[in-house]
Amino acid sequence: MEEKEYKIGNATEFSKDEIAAFKKIVIEAGEVSSETFDGLISKNPVLLFYPDTKN
């Protein structure tokens, strides 16, 4: 299995581009609505994100 680099940290530690990419993936997967995502991100959660992920 290929090992990928990831980024972990509070939402405020991510760039706007990274948050936008994460939002796109989550919304396209049907996990939450855009408004729900924005509300959750505003609480500055800890995120684990693989920056080169397409889905």
Coordinates of C-alpha atoms in Angstrom, one line a residue:
M1 CA 0.0 0.0 0.0
E2 CA 1.4 3.4 -1.0
E3 CA 2.1 5.7 1.9
K4 CA 0.8 9.3 1.4
E5 CA 1.7 12.4 3.2
Y6 CA -1.1 14.1 5.1
K7 CA -1.6 17.3 7.0
I8 CA -3.2 17.4 10.5
G9 CA -4.1 20.6 12.4
N10 CA -6.9 22.9 13.3
A11 CA -8.9 24.3 10.4
T12 CA -7.3 27.8 10.8
E13 CA -3.9 26.2 10.0
F14 CA -5.0 25.2 6.5
S15 CA -4.9 27.6 3.5
K16 CA -8.1 28.8 1.9
D17 CA -7.3 26.6 -1.1
E18 CA -6.9 23.5 1.1
I19 CA -10.2 24.2 2.9
A20 CA -11.9 24.7 -0.5
A21 CA -10.6 21.4 -1.8
F22 CA -11.7 19.6 1.4
K23 CA -15.1 21.2 1.2
K24 CA -15.5 20.1 -2.5
I25 CA -14.7 16.5 -1.6
V26 CA -17.0 16.4 1.4
I27 CA -19.9 18.0 -0.4
E28 CA -19.5 15.9 -3.6
A29 CA -19.5 12.8 -1.4
G30 CA -22.9 13.9 0.0
E31 CA -21.6 13.9 3.6
V32 CA -23.0 17.4 4.5
S33 CA -24.5 20.5 2.9
S34 CA -22.4 23.6 2.1
E35 CA -24.0 25.5 5.0
T36 CA -23.3 22.6 7.5
F37 CA -19.7 22.4 6.3
D38 CA -19.2 26.1 6.8
G39 CA -20.7 25.9 10.3
L40 CA -18.5 23.1 11.3
I41 CA -15.3 24.7 9.9
S42 CA -16.1 27.9 11.8
K43 CA -15.7 25.9 15.0
N44 CA -12.0 25.3 14.1
P45 CA -11.9 21.5 14.3
V46 CA -8.9 19.4 14.0
L47 CA -8.6 18.1 10.4
L48 CA -6.7 15.2 8.9
F49 CA -6.3 15.9 5.2
Y50 CA -4.4 14.3 2.3
P51 CA -3.8 17.4 0.1
D52 CA -3.5 15.5 -3.2
T53 CA -6.7 13.6 -2.7
K54 CA -9.2 13.9 -5.5
N55 CA -12.1 12.1 -3.7

